[in-house]
């Protein structure tokens, strides 16, 4: 006598397949060479800034990286955003390995993976208005929202609890918390 095994279709009760991670970092390593010697400079050692980092972030989750000064937080962020080339390891975003992707291959990802630096004042150009600072990435990425960029920037300012009328103000006119939201 034989029995048939019936599995529920995707989305039905009993389907417990875990969702695909948004971001997976596996064995991430970044070593910076230390040069020495005169007159011929050569590598005499390496600074191990990040050494074997693993992490997974799913859609809807927030991820914060904290630690003491000099422990590799900024380097890790720069590696994940691909501002730095990893020495080893893999960075997978939405199921796609971006560890060694070219600038052209990274273009569509750049608008989705970004860092928020601890010191917002150092990140904001003091010569540009908030409107220009926020609309610049839209311009760079060819985003033309309905109603125009200015309208969208004003909406974004309101979403983060700032007055849309602050569009023409400069970074020094805001508190630290307000600059962080900008």
Short mmCIF file of N, CA and C in Angstrom, two decimals:
data_model
loop_
_atom_site.label_atom_id
_atom_site.label_comp_id
_atom_site.label_asym_id
_atom_site.label_seq_id
_atom_site.Cartn_x
_atom_site.Cartn_y
_atom_site.Cartn_z
N UNK A 1 0.84 -1.18 0.00
CA UNK A 1 0.00 0.00 0.00
C UNK A 1 0.89 1.23 0.00
N UNK A 2 0.59 2.20 -0.85
CA UNK A 2 1.39 3.41 -0.93
C UNK A 2 0.58 4.59 -0.42
N UNK A 3 1.29 5.58 0.10
CA UNK A 3 0.64 6.80 0.55
C UNK A 3 1.22 7.97 -0.24
N UNK A 4 0.38 8.94 -0.53
CA UNK A 4 0.84 10.13 -1.22
C UNK A 4 1.16 11.20 -0.18
N UNK A 5 2.26 11.85 -0.37
CA UNK A 5 2.64 12.97 0.49
C UNK A 5 2.13 14.25 -0.16
N UNK A 6 1.26 14.96 0.55
CA UNK A 6 0.69 16.19 0.01
C UNK A 6 1.27 17.36 0.79
N UNK A 7 1.93 18.24 0.08
CA UNK A 7 2.51 19.43 0.70
C UNK A 7 1.64 20.63 0.39
N UNK A 8 1.46 21.53 1.37
CA UNK A 8 0.66 22.72 1.10
C UNK A 8 1.34 23.62 0.07
N UNK A 9 0.54 24.29 -0.72
CA UNK A 9 1.07 25.23 -1.71
C UNK A 9 1.64 26.44 -0.99
N UNK A 10 2.51 27.18 -1.66
CA UNK A 10 3.11 28.38 -1.07
C UNK A 10 2.03 29.33 -0.60
N UNK A 11 2.18 29.83 0.62
CA UNK A 11 1.22 30.78 1.16
C UNK A 11 0.12 30.11 1.97
N UNK A 12 -0.05 28.78 1.84
CA UNK A 12 -1.06 28.07 2.61
C UNK A 12 -0.53 27.75 4.00
N UNK A 13 -1.44 27.38 4.88
CA UNK A 13 -1.05 27.00 6.24
C UNK A 13 -0.01 25.90 6.16
N UNK A 14 0.97 25.97 6.98
CA UNK A 14 2.03 24.98 6.99
C UNK A 14 3.26 25.41 6.21
N UNK A 15 3.15 26.47 5.44
CA UNK A 15 4.30 26.97 4.69
C UNK A 15 5.15 27.82 5.62
N UNK A 16 6.27 27.26 6.05
CA UNK A 16 7.11 27.95 7.02
C UNK A 16 8.48 28.29 6.46
N UNK A 17 8.57 28.43 5.15
CA UNK A 17 9.85 28.80 4.56
C UNK A 17 10.22 30.20 5.03
N UNK A 18 11.41 30.35 5.60
CA UNK A 18 11.79 31.68 6.09
C UNK A 18 11.96 32.65 4.92
N UNK A 19 11.60 33.91 5.15
CA UNK A 19 11.77 34.89 4.06
C UNK A 19 13.25 35.09 3.75
N UNK A 20 13.51 35.40 2.50
CA UNK A 20 14.89 35.65 2.08
C UNK A 20 15.41 36.90 2.77
N UNK A 21 16.61 36.86 3.33
CA UNK A 21 17.15 38.07 3.99
C UNK A 21 17.33 39.21 3.00
N UNK A 22 17.18 40.41 3.50
CA UNK A 22 17.42 41.60 2.70
C UNK A 22 18.93 41.77 2.49
N UNK A 23 19.67 41.57 3.57
CA UNK A 23 21.12 41.73 3.54
C UNK A 23 21.78 40.60 4.32
N UNK A 24 22.76 39.98 3.73
CA UNK A 24 23.54 38.95 4.41
C UNK A 24 25.02 39.28 4.22
N UNK A 25 25.73 39.34 5.32
CA UNK A 25 27.17 39.57 5.29
C UNK A 25 27.80 38.33 5.89
N UNK A 26 28.74 37.74 5.18
CA UNK A 26 29.34 36.49 5.63
C UNK A 26 30.86 36.55 5.51
N UNK A 27 31.53 36.38 6.65
CA UNK A 27 32.99 36.34 6.66
C UNK A 27 33.65 37.60 6.15
N UNK A 28 33.03 38.75 6.39
CA UNK A 28 33.55 40.02 5.86
C UNK A 28 34.88 40.40 6.52
N UNK A 29 35.85 40.72 5.69
CA UNK A 29 37.20 41.06 6.15
C UNK A 29 37.68 42.29 5.40
N UNK A 30 38.32 43.20 6.15
CA UNK A 30 39.01 44.33 5.53
C UNK A 30 40.30 44.57 6.28
N UNK A 31 41.41 44.36 5.58
CA UNK A 31 42.73 44.63 6.12
C UNK A 31 43.35 45.75 5.29
N UNK A 32 43.87 46.74 5.98
CA UNK A 32 44.56 47.84 5.31
C UNK A 32 46.06 47.60 5.39
N UNK A 33 46.77 47.64 4.27
CA UNK A 33 48.21 47.40 4.31
C UNK A 33 48.95 48.54 5.00
N UNK A 34 50.00 48.18 5.72
CA UNK A 34 50.89 49.15 6.36
C UNK A 34 52.18 49.15 5.55
N UNK A 35 52.54 50.30 5.03
CA UNK A 35 53.72 50.43 4.17
C UNK A 35 54.90 50.94 4.98
N UNK A 36 56.06 50.49 4.63
CA UNK A 36 57.28 50.95 5.30
C UNK A 36 58.47 50.82 4.37
N UNK A 37 59.59 51.35 4.84
CA UNK A 37 60.81 51.26 4.05
C UNK A 37 61.09 52.50 3.24
N UNK A 38 62.36 52.79 3.09
CA UNK A 38 62.78 53.91 2.27
C UNK A 38 64.08 53.51 1.59
N UNK A 39 64.31 53.73 0.39
CA UNK A 39 63.50 54.45 -0.59
C UNK A 39 62.43 53.57 -1.23
N UNK A 40 62.51 52.25 -1.05
CA UNK A 40 61.50 51.37 -1.67
C UNK A 40 60.44 51.05 -0.63
N UNK A 41 59.23 51.49 -0.92
CA UNK A 41 58.12 51.24 0.02
C UNK A 41 57.54 49.86 -0.26
N UNK A 42 57.33 49.13 0.82
CA UNK A 42 56.72 47.81 0.67
C UNK A 42 55.78 47.56 1.85
N UNK A 43 54.93 46.58 1.69
CA UNK A 43 53.99 46.24 2.75
C UNK A 43 54.73 45.51 3.86
N UNK A 44 54.61 46.05 5.07
CA UNK A 44 55.30 45.45 6.22
C UNK A 44 54.32 44.87 7.24
N UNK A 45 53.03 45.05 7.00
CA UNK A 45 52.02 44.55 7.92
C UNK A 45 50.64 44.95 7.44
N UNK A 46 49.66 44.73 8.30
CA UNK A 46 48.28 45.09 7.95
C UNK A 46 47.50 45.43 9.21
N UNK A 47 46.62 46.41 9.07
CA UNK A 47 45.69 46.75 10.12
C UNK A 47 44.42 45.95 9.85
N UNK A 48 44.01 45.14 10.81
CA UNK A 48 42.81 44.31 10.65
C UNK A 48 41.60 45.10 11.16
N UNK A 49 41.00 45.88 10.28
CA UNK A 49 39.90 46.75 10.67
C UNK A 49 38.61 45.96 10.91
N UNK A 50 38.32 45.01 10.04
CA UNK A 50 37.16 44.12 10.17
C UNK A 50 37.68 42.73 9.88
N UNK A 51 37.33 41.76 10.72
CA UNK A 51 37.91 40.43 10.55
C UNK A 51 36.88 39.34 10.82
N UNK A 52 36.17 38.92 9.78
CA UNK A 52 35.26 37.79 9.89
C UNK A 52 33.86 38.14 10.39
N UNK A 53 33.30 39.23 9.92
CA UNK A 53 31.97 39.68 10.36
C UNK A 53 30.86 38.92 9.63
N UNK A 54 29.87 38.45 10.40
CA UNK A 54 28.67 37.81 9.86
C UNK A 54 27.45 38.52 10.42
N UNK A 55 26.49 38.82 9.56
CA UNK A 55 25.23 39.39 10.02
C UNK A 55 24.16 39.18 8.96
N UNK A 56 22.90 39.19 9.41
CA UNK A 56 21.76 39.04 8.52
C UNK A 56 20.69 40.04 8.93
N UNK A 57 20.14 40.74 7.96
CA UNK A 57 19.06 41.69 8.21
C UNK A 57 17.91 41.33 7.27
N UNK A 58 16.71 41.15 7.85
CA UNK A 58 15.52 40.84 7.07
C UNK A 58 14.72 42.12 6.81
N UNK A 59 13.88 42.09 5.81
CA UNK A 59 13.01 43.23 5.49
C UNK A 59 12.19 43.60 6.72
N UNK A 60 12.07 44.89 6.97
CA UNK A 60 11.31 45.37 8.11
C UNK A 60 12.11 45.48 9.39
N UNK A 61 13.33 44.97 9.40
CA UNK A 61 14.18 45.05 10.58
C UNK A 61 15.06 46.29 10.49
N UNK A 62 15.45 46.78 11.65
CA UNK A 62 16.42 47.87 11.73
C UNK A 62 17.71 47.27 12.26
N UNK A 63 18.82 47.82 11.81
CA UNK A 63 20.12 47.34 12.25
C UNK A 63 20.96 48.51 12.68
N UNK A 64 21.46 48.46 13.88
CA UNK A 64 22.35 49.50 14.37
C UNK A 64 23.69 48.88 14.74
N UNK A 65 24.74 49.57 14.44
CA UNK A 65 26.08 49.09 14.74
C UNK A 65 26.71 50.03 15.75
N UNK A 66 27.01 49.51 16.93
CA UNK A 66 27.58 50.32 18.00
C UNK A 66 28.87 49.68 18.48
N UNK A 67 29.73 50.50 19.05
CA UNK A 67 30.98 49.99 19.59
C UNK A 67 31.91 51.14 19.92
N UNK A 68 33.01 50.78 20.53
CA UNK A 68 33.96 51.80 20.95
C UNK A 68 34.67 52.40 19.75
N UNK A 69 35.27 53.54 19.97
CA UNK A 69 36.00 54.23 18.92
C UNK A 69 37.11 53.34 18.36
N UNK A 70 37.19 53.27 17.04
CA UNK A 70 38.25 52.51 16.40
C UNK A 70 37.99 51.03 16.25
N UNK A 71 36.76 50.58 16.54
CA UNK A 71 36.50 49.13 16.48
C UNK A 71 36.07 48.65 15.09
N UNK A 72 35.89 49.55 14.13
CA UNK A 72 35.57 49.13 12.76
C UNK A 72 34.15 49.41 12.31
N UNK A 73 33.40 50.22 13.07
CA UNK A 73 32.01 50.52 12.70
C UNK A 73 31.93 51.22 11.35
N UNK A 74 32.66 52.29 11.18
CA UNK A 74 32.61 53.04 9.92
C UNK A 74 33.15 52.21 8.77
N UNK A 75 34.19 51.45 9.01
CA UNK A 75 34.74 50.59 7.96
C UNK A 75 33.71 49.56 7.53
N UNK A 76 33.00 48.98 8.50
CA UNK A 76 31.95 48.00 8.19
C UNK A 76 30.87 48.66 7.34
N UNK A 77 30.42 49.85 7.72
CA UNK A 77 29.42 50.56 6.93
C UNK A 77 29.90 50.84 5.53
N UNK A 78 31.14 51.25 5.41
CA UNK A 78 31.69 51.56 4.08
C UNK A 78 31.83 50.30 3.23
N UNK A 79 32.11 49.16 3.87
CA UNK A 79 32.18 47.90 3.14
C UNK A 79 30.80 47.48 2.64
N UNK A 80 29.81 47.54 3.53
CA UNK A 80 28.46 47.11 3.16
C UNK A 80 27.89 48.01 2.07
N UNK A 81 28.14 49.32 2.15
CA UNK A 81 27.66 50.24 1.12
C UNK A 81 28.56 50.23 -0.11
N UNK A 82 29.63 49.45 -0.03
CA UNK A 82 30.59 49.27 -1.12
C UNK A 82 31.35 50.54 -1.48
N UNK A 83 31.56 51.37 -0.46
CA UNK A 83 32.46 52.51 -0.64
C UNK A 83 33.90 52.04 -0.51
N UNK A 84 34.09 50.87 0.12
CA UNK A 84 35.38 50.21 0.21
C UNK A 84 35.26 48.81 -0.36
N UNK A 85 36.33 48.32 -0.94
CA UNK A 85 36.39 46.96 -1.48
C UNK A 85 36.79 46.01 -0.36
N UNK A 86 36.00 44.95 -0.11
CA UNK A 86 36.37 44.00 0.95
C UNK A 86 37.62 43.20 0.58
N UNK A 87 38.40 42.85 1.60
CA UNK A 87 39.55 41.98 1.41
C UNK A 87 39.07 40.56 1.17
N UNK A 88 38.02 40.15 1.89
CA UNK A 88 37.43 38.81 1.75
C UNK A 88 36.00 38.85 2.26
N UNK A 89 35.26 37.78 1.99
CA UNK A 89 33.89 37.66 2.46
C UNK A 89 32.89 38.03 1.39
N UNK A 90 31.60 37.87 1.74
CA UNK A 90 30.55 38.17 0.78
C UNK A 90 29.51 39.10 1.38
N UNK A 91 28.97 39.94 0.52
CA UNK A 91 27.88 40.85 0.86
C UNK A 91 26.77 40.56 -0.14
N UNK A 92 25.64 40.05 0.36
CA UNK A 92 24.53 39.70 -0.50
C UNK A 92 23.37 40.62 -0.18
N UNK A 93 22.87 41.33 -1.19
CA UNK A 93 21.75 42.24 -1.03
C UNK A 93 20.61 41.78 -1.93
N UNK A 94 19.47 41.52 -1.34
CA UNK A 94 18.29 41.03 -2.07
C UNK A 94 18.64 39.82 -2.93
N UNK A 95 19.43 38.91 -2.37
CA UNK A 95 19.78 37.68 -3.05
C UNK A 95 20.88 37.80 -4.09
N UNK A 96 21.47 38.99 -4.23
CA UNK A 96 22.50 39.22 -5.25
C UNK A 96 23.82 39.56 -4.58
N UNK A 97 24.87 38.85 -4.96
CA UNK A 97 26.20 39.09 -4.40
C UNK A 97 26.75 40.40 -4.96
N UNK A 98 26.97 41.37 -4.07
CA UNK A 98 27.50 42.67 -4.51
C UNK A 98 28.92 42.89 -4.00
N UNK A 99 29.54 41.82 -3.48
CA UNK A 99 30.86 41.93 -2.86
C UNK A 99 31.90 42.59 -3.75
N UNK A 100 31.87 42.26 -5.02
CA UNK A 100 32.88 42.79 -5.94
C UNK A 100 32.22 43.38 -7.19
N UNK A 101 31.00 43.86 -7.03
CA UNK A 101 30.28 44.45 -8.16
C UNK A 101 30.96 45.73 -8.62
N UNK A 102 30.82 46.02 -9.89
CA UNK A 102 31.40 47.24 -10.47
C UNK A 102 30.51 48.43 -10.12
N UNK A 103 31.02 49.62 -10.35
CA UNK A 103 30.22 50.84 -10.10
C UNK A 103 28.93 50.81 -10.89
N UNK A 104 29.00 50.35 -12.14
CA UNK A 104 27.82 50.29 -12.99
C UNK A 104 26.80 49.30 -12.41
N UNK A 105 27.28 48.15 -11.95
CA UNK A 105 26.39 47.14 -11.37
C UNK A 105 25.79 47.62 -10.05
N UNK A 106 26.51 48.47 -9.33
CA UNK A 106 26.03 48.97 -8.04
C UNK A 106 25.07 50.14 -8.17
N UNK A 107 25.01 50.77 -9.32
CA UNK A 107 24.18 51.98 -9.49
C UNK A 107 22.75 51.81 -8.99
N UNK A 108 22.05 50.72 -9.34
CA UNK A 108 20.67 50.61 -8.87
C UNK A 108 20.57 50.36 -7.35
N UNK A 109 21.62 49.86 -6.76
CA UNK A 109 21.63 49.53 -5.33
C UNK A 109 21.97 50.75 -4.48
N UNK A 110 22.71 51.67 -5.02
CA UNK A 110 23.20 52.83 -4.27
C UNK A 110 22.09 53.64 -3.60
N UNK A 111 20.94 53.72 -4.24
CA UNK A 111 19.85 54.50 -3.65
C UNK A 111 19.15 53.74 -2.53
N UNK A 112 19.45 52.45 -2.37
CA UNK A 112 18.79 51.63 -1.36
C UNK A 112 19.66 51.34 -0.15
N UNK A 113 20.96 51.34 -0.31
CA UNK A 113 21.87 51.06 0.81
C UNK A 113 22.66 52.33 1.10
N UNK A 114 22.44 52.89 2.28
CA UNK A 114 23.11 54.13 2.64
C UNK A 114 23.45 54.14 4.12
N UNK A 115 24.42 54.95 4.49
CA UNK A 115 24.81 55.11 5.88
C UNK A 115 24.31 56.45 6.40
N UNK A 116 24.00 56.48 7.67
CA UNK A 116 23.69 57.74 8.35
C UNK A 116 24.84 57.95 9.33
N UNK A 117 25.64 58.96 9.08
CA UNK A 117 26.82 59.19 9.90
C UNK A 117 26.44 59.82 11.24
N UNK A 118 27.25 59.55 12.24
CA UNK A 118 26.98 60.02 13.59
C UNK A 118 26.98 61.54 13.68
N UNK A 119 27.88 62.19 12.97
CA UNK A 119 27.97 63.64 13.02
C UNK A 119 27.30 64.21 11.77
N UNK A 120 26.01 64.55 11.87
CA UNK A 120 25.30 65.01 10.67
C UNK A 120 25.82 66.32 10.12
N UNK A 121 26.38 67.19 10.97
CA UNK A 121 26.85 68.47 10.48
C UNK A 121 28.02 68.28 9.50
N UNK A 122 28.87 67.31 9.80
CA UNK A 122 30.00 67.04 8.91
C UNK A 122 29.54 66.40 7.60
N UNK A 123 28.33 65.83 7.58
CA UNK A 123 27.82 65.16 6.39
C UNK A 123 27.04 66.10 5.47
N UNK A 124 26.68 67.26 5.98
CA UNK A 124 25.85 68.19 5.21
C UNK A 124 26.69 69.36 4.70
N UNK A 125 26.54 69.67 3.44
CA UNK A 125 27.27 70.78 2.84
C UNK A 125 26.71 72.10 3.39
N UNK A 126 27.51 72.87 4.12
CA UNK A 126 26.99 74.10 4.73
C UNK A 126 26.61 75.17 3.70
N UNK A 127 27.04 75.03 2.46
CA UNK A 127 26.73 76.02 1.42
C UNK A 127 25.43 75.71 0.68
N UNK A 128 24.86 74.53 0.94
CA UNK A 128 23.63 74.14 0.26
C UNK A 128 22.44 74.22 1.21
N UNK A 129 21.29 74.55 0.66
CA UNK A 129 20.07 74.55 1.46
C UNK A 129 19.65 73.10 1.69
N UNK A 130 18.78 72.92 2.69
CA UNK A 130 18.25 71.59 2.98
C UNK A 130 17.52 71.04 1.75
N UNK A 131 16.79 71.89 1.06
CA UNK A 131 16.09 71.45 -0.15
C UNK A 131 17.05 70.89 -1.18
N UNK A 132 18.16 71.55 -1.38
CA UNK A 132 19.13 71.08 -2.37
C UNK A 132 19.81 69.81 -1.90
N UNK A 133 20.14 69.72 -0.60
CA UNK A 133 20.81 68.53 -0.06
C UNK A 133 19.93 67.29 -0.24
N UNK A 134 18.65 67.43 0.08
CA UNK A 134 17.75 66.28 0.01
C UNK A 134 17.37 65.95 -1.43
N UNK A 135 17.26 66.93 -2.29
CA UNK A 135 16.86 66.66 -3.67
C UNK A 135 18.02 66.17 -4.55
N UNK A 136 19.26 66.40 -4.13
CA UNK A 136 20.42 65.99 -4.94
C UNK A 136 20.42 64.49 -5.27
N UNK A 137 20.18 63.59 -4.30
CA UNK A 137 20.15 62.16 -4.67
C UNK A 137 19.06 61.83 -5.68
N UNK A 138 17.94 62.54 -5.60
CA UNK A 138 16.87 62.32 -6.59
C UNK A 138 17.37 62.70 -7.98
N UNK A 139 18.07 63.81 -8.04
CA UNK A 139 18.61 64.28 -9.33
C UNK A 139 19.66 63.31 -9.86
N UNK A 140 20.57 62.89 -8.99
CA UNK A 140 21.65 61.97 -9.39
C UNK A 140 21.08 60.65 -9.90
N UNK A 141 20.01 60.15 -9.24
CA UNK A 141 19.43 58.86 -9.61
C UNK A 141 18.30 58.98 -10.63
N UNK A 142 18.10 60.19 -11.16
CA UNK A 142 17.09 60.38 -12.20
C UNK A 142 15.66 60.18 -11.71
N UNK A 143 15.42 60.48 -10.43
CA UNK A 143 14.08 60.32 -9.87
C UNK A 143 13.30 61.62 -10.07
N UNK A 144 12.16 61.50 -10.73
CA UNK A 144 11.30 62.66 -10.98
C UNK A 144 9.94 62.36 -10.38
N UNK A 145 9.77 62.66 -9.08
CA UNK A 145 8.49 62.35 -8.43
C UNK A 145 7.35 63.18 -8.99
N UNK A 146 6.12 62.65 -8.88
CA UNK A 146 4.96 63.43 -9.33
C UNK A 146 4.88 64.75 -8.56
N UNK A 147 4.70 65.84 -9.25
CA UNK A 147 4.64 67.15 -8.61
C UNK A 147 6.00 67.81 -8.47
N UNK A 148 7.06 67.09 -8.82
CA UNK A 148 8.40 67.65 -8.78
C UNK A 148 9.17 67.32 -7.51
N UNK A 149 10.46 67.55 -7.57
CA UNK A 149 11.35 67.24 -6.46
C UNK A 149 11.09 68.11 -5.24
N UNK A 150 10.84 69.40 -5.48
CA UNK A 150 10.61 70.29 -4.34
C UNK A 150 9.41 69.82 -3.52
N UNK A 151 8.34 69.45 -4.19
CA UNK A 151 7.15 68.97 -3.48
C UNK A 151 7.50 67.72 -2.66
N UNK A 152 8.25 66.81 -3.26
CA UNK A 152 8.61 65.57 -2.55
C UNK A 152 9.51 65.86 -1.36
N UNK A 153 10.46 66.77 -1.51
CA UNK A 153 11.35 67.14 -0.40
C UNK A 153 10.53 67.73 0.75
N UNK A 154 9.60 68.58 0.43
CA UNK A 154 8.74 69.17 1.48
C UNK A 154 7.93 68.07 2.19
N UNK A 155 7.45 67.09 1.43
CA UNK A 155 6.73 65.96 2.04
C UNK A 155 7.65 65.17 2.96
N UNK A 156 8.88 64.93 2.51
CA UNK A 156 9.84 64.18 3.32
C UNK A 156 10.20 64.93 4.60
N UNK A 157 10.36 66.22 4.50
CA UNK A 157 10.64 67.03 5.70
C UNK A 157 9.51 66.86 6.72
N UNK A 158 8.30 66.89 6.23
CA UNK A 158 7.14 66.75 7.12
C UNK A 158 7.10 65.35 7.74
N UNK A 159 7.40 64.33 6.96
CA UNK A 159 7.39 62.94 7.45
C UNK A 159 8.35 62.76 8.63
N UNK A 160 9.51 63.42 8.59
CA UNK A 160 10.49 63.27 9.67
C UNK A 160 10.31 64.30 10.77
N UNK A 161 9.19 65.04 10.73
CA UNK A 161 8.87 65.96 11.81
C UNK A 161 9.48 67.34 11.69
N UNK A 162 9.88 67.72 10.49
CA UNK A 162 10.40 69.07 10.25
C UNK A 162 9.37 69.87 9.47
N UNK A 163 9.45 71.17 9.58
CA UNK A 163 8.53 72.05 8.89
C UNK A 163 8.89 72.10 7.41
N UNK A 164 7.94 71.84 6.52
CA UNK A 164 8.22 71.90 5.08
C UNK A 164 8.76 73.27 4.65
N UNK A 165 8.46 74.30 5.43
CA UNK A 165 8.94 75.64 5.11
C UNK A 165 10.45 75.78 5.34
N UNK A 166 11.07 74.77 5.93
CA UNK A 166 12.52 74.80 6.16
C UNK A 166 13.32 74.44 4.91
N UNK A 167 12.63 74.26 3.82
CA UNK A 167 13.24 73.88 2.54
C UNK A 167 14.42 74.76 2.16
N UNK A 168 14.33 76.06 2.39
CA UNK A 168 15.38 77.00 1.97
C UNK A 168 16.37 77.35 3.08
N UNK A 169 16.33 76.65 4.19
CA UNK A 169 17.27 76.92 5.27
C UNK A 169 18.57 76.14 5.07
N UNK A 170 19.61 76.59 5.77
CA UNK A 170 20.92 75.96 5.70
C UNK A 170 21.14 75.08 6.94
N UNK A 171 22.03 74.10 6.85
CA UNK A 171 22.25 73.16 7.96
C UNK A 171 22.54 73.81 9.31
N UNK A 172 23.28 74.92 9.33
CA UNK A 172 23.63 75.54 10.62
C UNK A 172 22.42 76.11 11.35
N UNK A 173 21.30 76.22 10.66
CA UNK A 173 20.09 76.77 11.25
C UNK A 173 19.25 75.71 11.98
N UNK A 174 19.75 74.48 12.06
CA UNK A 174 19.02 73.39 12.69
C UNK A 174 19.79 72.85 13.90
N UNK A 175 19.05 72.21 14.80
CA UNK A 175 19.68 71.54 15.95
C UNK A 175 20.32 70.25 15.47
N UNK A 176 21.11 69.61 16.32
CA UNK A 176 21.77 68.35 15.96
C UNK A 176 20.78 67.27 15.60
N UNK A 177 19.69 67.15 16.36
CA UNK A 177 18.68 66.15 16.07
C UNK A 177 17.98 66.40 14.75
N UNK A 178 17.72 67.68 14.46
CA UNK A 178 17.09 68.02 13.19
C UNK A 178 18.04 67.71 12.03
N UNK A 179 19.32 68.01 12.20
CA UNK A 179 20.30 67.70 11.14
C UNK A 179 20.38 66.20 10.90
N UNK A 180 20.27 65.41 11.96
CA UNK A 180 20.31 63.95 11.82
C UNK A 180 19.13 63.49 10.94
N UNK A 181 17.97 64.07 11.14
CA UNK A 181 16.79 63.70 10.34
C UNK A 181 16.95 64.16 8.90
N UNK A 182 17.62 65.29 8.69
CA UNK A 182 17.85 65.77 7.32
C UNK A 182 18.75 64.80 6.60
#
